[in-house]
Coordinates of C-alpha atoms in Angstrom, one line a residue:
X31 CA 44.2 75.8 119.5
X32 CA 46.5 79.1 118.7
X33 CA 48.2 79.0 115.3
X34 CA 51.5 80.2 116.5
X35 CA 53.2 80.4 112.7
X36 CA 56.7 81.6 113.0
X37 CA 56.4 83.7 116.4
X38 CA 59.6 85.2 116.1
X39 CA 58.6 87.0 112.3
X40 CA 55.5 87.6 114.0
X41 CA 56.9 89.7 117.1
X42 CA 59.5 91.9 114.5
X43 CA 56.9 92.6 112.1
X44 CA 54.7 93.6 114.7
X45 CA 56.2 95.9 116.5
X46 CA 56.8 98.1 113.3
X47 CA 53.4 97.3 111.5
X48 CA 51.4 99.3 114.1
X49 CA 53.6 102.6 113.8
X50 CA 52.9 105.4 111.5
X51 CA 53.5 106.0 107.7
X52 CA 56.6 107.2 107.2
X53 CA 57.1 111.0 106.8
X54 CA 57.5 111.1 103.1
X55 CA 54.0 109.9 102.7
X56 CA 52.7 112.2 105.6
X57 CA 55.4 115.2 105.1
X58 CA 54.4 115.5 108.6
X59 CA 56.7 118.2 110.7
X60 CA 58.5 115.8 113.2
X61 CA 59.3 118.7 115.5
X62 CA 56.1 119.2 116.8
X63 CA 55.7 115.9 118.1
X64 CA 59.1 115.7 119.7
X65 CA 60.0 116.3 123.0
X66 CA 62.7 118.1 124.4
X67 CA 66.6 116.0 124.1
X68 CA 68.2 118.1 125.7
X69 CA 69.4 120.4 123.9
X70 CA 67.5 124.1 122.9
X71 CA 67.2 123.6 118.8
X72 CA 65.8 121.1 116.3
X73 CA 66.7 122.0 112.6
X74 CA 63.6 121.2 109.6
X75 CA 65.8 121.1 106.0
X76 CA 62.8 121.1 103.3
X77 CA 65.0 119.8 100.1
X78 CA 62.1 121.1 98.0
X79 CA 61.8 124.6 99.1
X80 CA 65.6 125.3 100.1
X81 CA 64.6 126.3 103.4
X82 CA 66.0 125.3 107.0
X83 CA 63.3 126.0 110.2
X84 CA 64.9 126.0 113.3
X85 CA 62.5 125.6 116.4
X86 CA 62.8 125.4 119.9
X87 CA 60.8 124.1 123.1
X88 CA 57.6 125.5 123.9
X89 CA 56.5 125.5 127.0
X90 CA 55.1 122.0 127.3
X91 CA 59.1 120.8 126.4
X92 CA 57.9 119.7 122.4
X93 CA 59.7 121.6 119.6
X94 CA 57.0 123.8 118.0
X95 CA 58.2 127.1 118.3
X96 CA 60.0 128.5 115.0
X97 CA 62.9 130.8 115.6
X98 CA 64.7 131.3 112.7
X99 CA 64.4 130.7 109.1
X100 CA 67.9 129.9 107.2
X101 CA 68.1 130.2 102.7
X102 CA 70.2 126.9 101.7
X103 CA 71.5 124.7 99.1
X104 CA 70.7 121.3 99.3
X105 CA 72.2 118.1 97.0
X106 CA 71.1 118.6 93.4
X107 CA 69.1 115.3 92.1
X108 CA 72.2 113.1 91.1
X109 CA 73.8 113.8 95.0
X110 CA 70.6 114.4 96.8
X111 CA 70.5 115.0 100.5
X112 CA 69.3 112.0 101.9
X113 CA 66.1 112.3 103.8
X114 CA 64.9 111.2 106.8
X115 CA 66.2 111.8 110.9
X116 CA 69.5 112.4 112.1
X117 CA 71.0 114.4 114.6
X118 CA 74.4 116.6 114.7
X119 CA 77.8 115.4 115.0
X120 CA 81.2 116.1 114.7
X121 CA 82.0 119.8 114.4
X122 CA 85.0 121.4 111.7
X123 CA 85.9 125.4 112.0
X124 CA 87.6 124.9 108.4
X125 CA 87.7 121.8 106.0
X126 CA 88.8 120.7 103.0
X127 CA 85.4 119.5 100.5
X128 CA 85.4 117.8 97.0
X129 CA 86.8 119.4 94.4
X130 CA 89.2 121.0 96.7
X131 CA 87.4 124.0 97.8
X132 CA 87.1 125.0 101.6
X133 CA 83.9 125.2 103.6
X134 CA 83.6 126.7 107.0
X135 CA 81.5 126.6 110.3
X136 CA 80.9 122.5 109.3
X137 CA 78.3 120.5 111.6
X138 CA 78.1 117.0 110.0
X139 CA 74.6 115.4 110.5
X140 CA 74.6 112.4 108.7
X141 CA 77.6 110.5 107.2
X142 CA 79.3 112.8 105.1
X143 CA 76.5 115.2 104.7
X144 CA 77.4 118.6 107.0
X145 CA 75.9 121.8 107.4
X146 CA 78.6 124.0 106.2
X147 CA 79.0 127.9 104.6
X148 CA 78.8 128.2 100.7
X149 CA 82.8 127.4 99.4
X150 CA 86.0 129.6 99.8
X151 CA 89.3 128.4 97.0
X152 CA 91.5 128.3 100.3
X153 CA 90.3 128.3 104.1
X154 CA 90.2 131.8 104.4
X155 CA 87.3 134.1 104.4
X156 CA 88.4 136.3 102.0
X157 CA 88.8 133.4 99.1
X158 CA 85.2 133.0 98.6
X159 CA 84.2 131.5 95.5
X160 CA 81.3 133.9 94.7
X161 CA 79.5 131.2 92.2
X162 CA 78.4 129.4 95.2
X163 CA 76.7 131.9 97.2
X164 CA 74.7 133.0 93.8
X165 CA 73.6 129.3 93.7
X166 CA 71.6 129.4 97.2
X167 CA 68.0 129.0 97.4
X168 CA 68.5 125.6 94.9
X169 CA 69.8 122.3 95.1
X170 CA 73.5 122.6 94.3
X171 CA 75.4 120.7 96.7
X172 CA 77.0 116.7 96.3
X173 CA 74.4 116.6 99.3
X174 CA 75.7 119.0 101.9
X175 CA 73.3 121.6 103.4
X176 CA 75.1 124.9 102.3
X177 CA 74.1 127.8 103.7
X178 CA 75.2 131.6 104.2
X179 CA 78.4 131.7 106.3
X180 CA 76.3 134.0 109.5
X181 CA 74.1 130.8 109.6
X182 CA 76.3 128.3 109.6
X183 CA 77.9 129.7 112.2
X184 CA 75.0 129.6 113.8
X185 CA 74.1 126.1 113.5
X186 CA 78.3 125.5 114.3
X187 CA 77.7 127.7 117.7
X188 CA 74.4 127.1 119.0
X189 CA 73.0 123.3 118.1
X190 CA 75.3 121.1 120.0
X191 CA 75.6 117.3 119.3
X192 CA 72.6 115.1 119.5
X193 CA 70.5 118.3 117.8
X194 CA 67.7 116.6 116.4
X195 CA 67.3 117.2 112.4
X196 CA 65.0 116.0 110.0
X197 CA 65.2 116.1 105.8
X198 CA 61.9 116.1 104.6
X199 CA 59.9 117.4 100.9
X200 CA 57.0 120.0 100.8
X201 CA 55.6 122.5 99.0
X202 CA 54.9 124.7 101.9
X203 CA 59.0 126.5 102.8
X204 CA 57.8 126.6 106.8
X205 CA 56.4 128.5 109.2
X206 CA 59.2 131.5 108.9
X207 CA 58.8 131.7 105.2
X208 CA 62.1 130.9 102.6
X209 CA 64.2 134.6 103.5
X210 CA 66.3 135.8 101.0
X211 CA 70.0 136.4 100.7
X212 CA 71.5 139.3 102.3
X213 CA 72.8 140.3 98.9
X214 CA 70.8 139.1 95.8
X215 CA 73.7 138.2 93.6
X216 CA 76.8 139.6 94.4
X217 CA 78.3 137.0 91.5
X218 CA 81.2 138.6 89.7
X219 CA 81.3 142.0 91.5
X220 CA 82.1 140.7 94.8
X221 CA 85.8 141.6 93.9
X222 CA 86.1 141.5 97.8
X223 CA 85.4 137.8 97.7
X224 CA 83.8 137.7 101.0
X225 CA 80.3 136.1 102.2
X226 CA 78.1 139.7 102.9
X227 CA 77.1 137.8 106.1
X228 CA 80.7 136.7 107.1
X229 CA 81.2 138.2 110.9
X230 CA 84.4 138.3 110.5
X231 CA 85.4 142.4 111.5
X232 CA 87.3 142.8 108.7
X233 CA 85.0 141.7 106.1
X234 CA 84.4 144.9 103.8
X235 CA 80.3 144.2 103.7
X236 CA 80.7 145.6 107.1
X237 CA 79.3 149.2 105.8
X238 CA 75.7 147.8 104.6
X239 CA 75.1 145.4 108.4
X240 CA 72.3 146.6 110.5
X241 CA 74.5 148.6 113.8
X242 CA 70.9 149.2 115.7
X243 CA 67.6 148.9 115.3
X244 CA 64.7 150.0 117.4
X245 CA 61.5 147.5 118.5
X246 CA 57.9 148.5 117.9
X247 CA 57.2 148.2 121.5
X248 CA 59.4 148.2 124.6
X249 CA 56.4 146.4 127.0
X250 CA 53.2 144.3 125.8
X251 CA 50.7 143.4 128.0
X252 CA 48.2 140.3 127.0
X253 CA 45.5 137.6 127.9
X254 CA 46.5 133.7 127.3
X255 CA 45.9 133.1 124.4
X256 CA 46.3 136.1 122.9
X257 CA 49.3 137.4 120.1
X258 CA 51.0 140.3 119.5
X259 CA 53.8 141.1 116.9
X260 CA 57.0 142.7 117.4
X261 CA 58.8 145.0 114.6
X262 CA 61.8 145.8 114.2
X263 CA 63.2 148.7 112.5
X264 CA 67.1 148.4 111.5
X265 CA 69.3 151.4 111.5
X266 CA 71.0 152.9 110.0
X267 CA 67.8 152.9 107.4
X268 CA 68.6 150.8 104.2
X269 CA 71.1 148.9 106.3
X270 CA 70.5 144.8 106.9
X271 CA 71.5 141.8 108.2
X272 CA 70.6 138.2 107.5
X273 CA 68.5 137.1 110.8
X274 CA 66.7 138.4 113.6
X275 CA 66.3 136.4 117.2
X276 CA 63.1 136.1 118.7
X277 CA 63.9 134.0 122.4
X278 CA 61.6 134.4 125.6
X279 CA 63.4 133.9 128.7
X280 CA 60.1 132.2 130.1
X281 CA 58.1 129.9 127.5
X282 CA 55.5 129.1 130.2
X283 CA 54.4 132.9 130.0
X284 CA 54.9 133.6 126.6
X285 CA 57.0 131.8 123.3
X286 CA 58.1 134.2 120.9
X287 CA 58.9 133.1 117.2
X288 CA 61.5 134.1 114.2
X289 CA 58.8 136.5 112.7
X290 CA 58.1 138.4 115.6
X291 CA 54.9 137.3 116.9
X292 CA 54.5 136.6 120.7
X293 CA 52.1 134.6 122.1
X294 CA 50.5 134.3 125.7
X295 CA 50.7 130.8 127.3
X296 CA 50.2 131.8 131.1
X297 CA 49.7 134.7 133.7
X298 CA 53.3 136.0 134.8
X299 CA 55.7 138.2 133.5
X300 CA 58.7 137.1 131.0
X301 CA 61.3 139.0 128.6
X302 CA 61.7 138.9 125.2
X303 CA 65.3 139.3 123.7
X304 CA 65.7 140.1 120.3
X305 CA 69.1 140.4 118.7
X306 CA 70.4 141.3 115.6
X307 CA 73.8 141.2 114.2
X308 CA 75.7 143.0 117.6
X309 CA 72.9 144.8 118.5
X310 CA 70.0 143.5 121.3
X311 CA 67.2 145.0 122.2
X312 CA 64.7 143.7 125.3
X313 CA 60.8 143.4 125.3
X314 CA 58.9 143.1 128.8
X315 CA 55.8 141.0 128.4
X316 CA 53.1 140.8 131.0
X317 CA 50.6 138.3 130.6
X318 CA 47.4 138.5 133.0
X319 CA 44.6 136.4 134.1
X320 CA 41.5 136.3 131.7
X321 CA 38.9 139.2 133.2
X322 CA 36.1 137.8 135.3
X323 CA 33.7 139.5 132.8
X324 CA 34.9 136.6 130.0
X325 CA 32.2 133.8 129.0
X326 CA 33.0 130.6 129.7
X327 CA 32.6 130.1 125.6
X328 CA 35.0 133.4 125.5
X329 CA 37.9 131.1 128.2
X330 CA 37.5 128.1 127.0
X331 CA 40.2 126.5 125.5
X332 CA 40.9 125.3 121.7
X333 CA 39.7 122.1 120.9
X334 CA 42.4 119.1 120.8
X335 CA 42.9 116.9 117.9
X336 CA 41.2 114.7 117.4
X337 CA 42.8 111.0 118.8
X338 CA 44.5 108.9 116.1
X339 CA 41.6 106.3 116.3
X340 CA 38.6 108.5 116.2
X341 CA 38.4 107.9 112.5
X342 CA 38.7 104.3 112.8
X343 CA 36.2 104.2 115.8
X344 CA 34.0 106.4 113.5
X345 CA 33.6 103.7 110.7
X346 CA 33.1 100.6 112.7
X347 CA 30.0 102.8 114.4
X348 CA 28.7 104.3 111.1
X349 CA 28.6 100.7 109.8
X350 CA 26.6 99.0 112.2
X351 CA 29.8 96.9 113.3
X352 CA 29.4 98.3 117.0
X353 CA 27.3 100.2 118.7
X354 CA 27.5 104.5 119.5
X355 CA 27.6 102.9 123.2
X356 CA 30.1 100.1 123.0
X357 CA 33.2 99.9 124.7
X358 CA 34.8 100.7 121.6
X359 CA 33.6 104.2 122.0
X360 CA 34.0 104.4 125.7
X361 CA 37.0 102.7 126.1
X362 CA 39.1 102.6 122.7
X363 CA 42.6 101.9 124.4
X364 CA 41.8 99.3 126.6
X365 CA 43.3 95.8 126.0
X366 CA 40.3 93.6 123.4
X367 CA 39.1 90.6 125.0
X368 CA 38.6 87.5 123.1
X369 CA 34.6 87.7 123.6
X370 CA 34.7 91.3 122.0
X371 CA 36.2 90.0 119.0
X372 CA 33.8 86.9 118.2
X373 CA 31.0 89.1 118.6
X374 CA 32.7 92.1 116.4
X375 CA 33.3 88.8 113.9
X376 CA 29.8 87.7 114.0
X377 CA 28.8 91.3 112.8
X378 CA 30.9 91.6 110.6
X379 CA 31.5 88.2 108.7
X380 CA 27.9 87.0 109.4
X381 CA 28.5 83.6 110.4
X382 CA 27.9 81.8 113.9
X383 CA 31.2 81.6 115.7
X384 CA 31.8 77.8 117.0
X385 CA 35.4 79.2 118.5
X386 CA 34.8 78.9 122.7
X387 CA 33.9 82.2 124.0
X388 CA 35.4 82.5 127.8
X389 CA 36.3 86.5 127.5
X390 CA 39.7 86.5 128.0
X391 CA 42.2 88.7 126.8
X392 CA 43.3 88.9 123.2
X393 CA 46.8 89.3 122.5
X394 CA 48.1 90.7 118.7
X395 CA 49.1 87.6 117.6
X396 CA 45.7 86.0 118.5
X397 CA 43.9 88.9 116.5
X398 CA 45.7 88.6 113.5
X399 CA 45.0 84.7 113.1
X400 CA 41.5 84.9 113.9
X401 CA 40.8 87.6 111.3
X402 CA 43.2 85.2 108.6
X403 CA 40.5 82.1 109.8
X404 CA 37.3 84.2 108.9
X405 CA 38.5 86.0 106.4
X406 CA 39.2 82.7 104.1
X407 CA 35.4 81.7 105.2
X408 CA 34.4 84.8 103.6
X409 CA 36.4 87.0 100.9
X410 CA 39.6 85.5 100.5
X411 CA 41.1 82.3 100.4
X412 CA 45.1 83.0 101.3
X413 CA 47.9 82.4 99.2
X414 CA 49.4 79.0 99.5
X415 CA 51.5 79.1 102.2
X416 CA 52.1 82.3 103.4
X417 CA 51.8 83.1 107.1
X418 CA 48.9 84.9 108.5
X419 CA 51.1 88.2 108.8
X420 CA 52.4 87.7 105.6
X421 CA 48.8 88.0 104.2
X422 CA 48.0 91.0 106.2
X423 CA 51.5 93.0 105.2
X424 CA 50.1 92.0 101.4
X425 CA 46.6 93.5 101.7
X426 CA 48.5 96.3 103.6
X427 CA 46.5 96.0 107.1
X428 CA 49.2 96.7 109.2
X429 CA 49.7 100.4 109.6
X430 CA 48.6 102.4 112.6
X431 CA 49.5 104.3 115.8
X432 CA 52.7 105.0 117.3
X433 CA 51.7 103.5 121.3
X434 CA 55.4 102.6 122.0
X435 CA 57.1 99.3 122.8
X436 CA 54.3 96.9 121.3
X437 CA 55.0 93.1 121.3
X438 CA 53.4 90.4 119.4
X439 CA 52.4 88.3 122.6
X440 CA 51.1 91.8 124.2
X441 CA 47.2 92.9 124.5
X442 CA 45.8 94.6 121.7
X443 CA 43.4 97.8 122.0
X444 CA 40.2 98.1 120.7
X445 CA 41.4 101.3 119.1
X446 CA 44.6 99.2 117.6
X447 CA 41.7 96.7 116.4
X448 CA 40.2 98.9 114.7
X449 CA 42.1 100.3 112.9
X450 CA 43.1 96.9 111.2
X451 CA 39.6 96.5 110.3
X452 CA 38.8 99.6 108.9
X453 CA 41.4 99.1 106.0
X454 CA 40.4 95.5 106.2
X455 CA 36.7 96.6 105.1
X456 CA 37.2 99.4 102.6
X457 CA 40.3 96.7 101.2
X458 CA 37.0 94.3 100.6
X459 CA 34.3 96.9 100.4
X460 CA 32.5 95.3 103.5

């Protein structure tokens, strides 16, 4: 007879005890596993490093491609930006912040956090309180994502609302690097009082932008597969500007990223535009077929990952548990049946199963009350009262795969099964 023990606990805890750890125990990059909303951008803020990523689709739709690398101020320890997934909001060309100092080019992302420019003492550009831009590069902020006032802009023009963005810690500042402030410290001597990257024609930082700049190459030729890097040289010389744009017209042919390097996807021809301040410059790229001479080892293509379960499938083999053969090896994500469960039991427990054996399907629920049952016969006896789940979410067996909607009454995979047992032995040392 099923122990059905508060089904409707079961099915919530479920459906969320099968998904992955969370990304501040991963610090896994969330926008290369994302596919396309919509909209072109998806923005990384990395608290610890002071850094925004913005990357775009590549040409499978997912966001992996790194176009442009922002310097920022995040919320300093006592106002912290809080992290985690959001997505842009409401948009402000001027508003008032605490303190009553002025931010512009505002595109709020999570409650009253917004990506905004560093602050100005009245909401105009040349009011800029030059303590603020010094401070970039650090956590500063009452949890706001200041940044210089040419990427703000940036974010306020070109990430629309619903733009996915993510908060998130590491050590590593992302693929583009942390960049640096057009001007180190301009502090006390900006007696202009404007941001140097302010667009704004009348700004007098005018004199140091970039006007033109010339590319390395005007036409690259490649192989899938292969890269190639752009460089740019900004005139007049000594001259700058905070960011250059990398964007391929065509990211089935080739994707192009913040730093300059192109890389070949598929045969065809595509055009790289790179901008920079006012100034654009085009890049033709021509991507052949791979030469007939190439090996097959020479054309193969880069191994995948690994699946999520291979581990898991791994252990259950290396201990004896199932054979190199089974279907767990064959088949990992087809639904369990109840037969492949008493004999994996058998193995593992080492007792003779008296619980009928007539092969049908398992469902989650099922699983999880069979492995409370023999678990108490062996290691374990479970705490007074608790629920079977309940004793699982305490010896922490419930983690896993992301495989979408997953309900407590539905099938579970061999390769979901797994997993649960391979914490369940190294939690017991089977």
């Amino acid at each position: 007879m099923k122990h059905r023990v508060h089904a409707a606990l079961l099915a919530v805890l479920l459906c969320f005890s099968l998904l992955p750890a969370p990304a501040e125990a991963t610090e896994e990059i969330a926008a290369h596993s994302t596919r396309g909303n919509g909209n072109p951008y998806y923005i990384m803020v990395n608290r610890k490093m002071s850094t925004v990523t913005v990357y775009t689709l590549d040409e499978n739709g997912y966001y992996t491609v790194p176009v442009r690398a922002m310097l920022c101020s995040t919320g300093t320890p006592q106002h912290a930006t809080p992290k985690g997934n959001c997505a842009i909001g409401r948009k402000y060309r001027w508003h008032q912040m605490l303190g009553g100092v002025y931010a512009q080019y505002l595109s709020q992302f999570r409650g009253s956090c917004l990506f905004h420019s560093v602050c100005y003492a009245r909401p105009k550009s040349d009011t800029l309180l030059p303590g603020y831009y010094d401070a970039l590069g650090s956590p500063a902020s009452h949890g706001c994502v200041r940044l210089q006032t040419e990427d703000a802009k940036w974010i306020y023009e070109n990430c629309a609302e619903g733009t996915y963005v993510t908060i998130y810690d590491s050590n590593d500042p992302g693929e583009l690097g942390k960049p640096e402030k057009m001007v180190p410290a301009p502090g006390a001597t900006n007696a202009c009082r404007w941001d140097p990257t302010d667009p704004e024609p009348e700004n007098p930082w005018w004199e140091s932008w970039t006007t033109d700049f010339s590319l390395s190459a005007e036409t690259v030729v490649l192989v899938p597969g292969e890269t190639a890097s752009l460089e740019l040289t900004r005139e007049p010389a000594g001259s700058t500007y905070p960011t250059a744009m990398f964007l391929s017209d065509a990211p089935s042919v080739a994707v192009a990223d913040g730093a300059g390097r192109i890389r070949a996807v598929g045969a065809g021809v595509c055009t790289v535009t790179v901008s920079c301040g006012e100034a654009e410059k085009r890049c033709t790229v021509v991507v052949t077929e791979l030469p007939s001479a190439v090996s097959e080892a020479e054309a193969a293509p880069e191994p995948t990952a690994e699946p999520w379960y291979a581990s898991d499938v791994s252990y259950l083999c290396e201990r004896g548990f199932v054979g190199n053969g089974s279907v767990f090896v064959t088949a990992p994500e087809a639904p369990l049946t109840r037969a492949e469960t008493l004999d994996l039991f058998r193995t593992i427990f080492r007792v003779v199963n008296a619980v009928e054996d007539d092969g049908t399907p398992l469902d989650r629920t099922e699983f999880i009350e069979l492995l409370y049952l023999y678990s108490a016969l062996r290691v374990e006896a479970p705490i007074g009262g608790e629920t079977p789940v309940q004793w699982a979410m305490r010896l922490e067996l419930l983690y896993g795969h992301d495989t979408g909607e997953l309900g407590a009454n539905e099938p579970i995979t061999r390769a979901q099964a797994a997993a649960i047992l391979h914490r369940y032995c190294v939690v017991f040392n089977q």
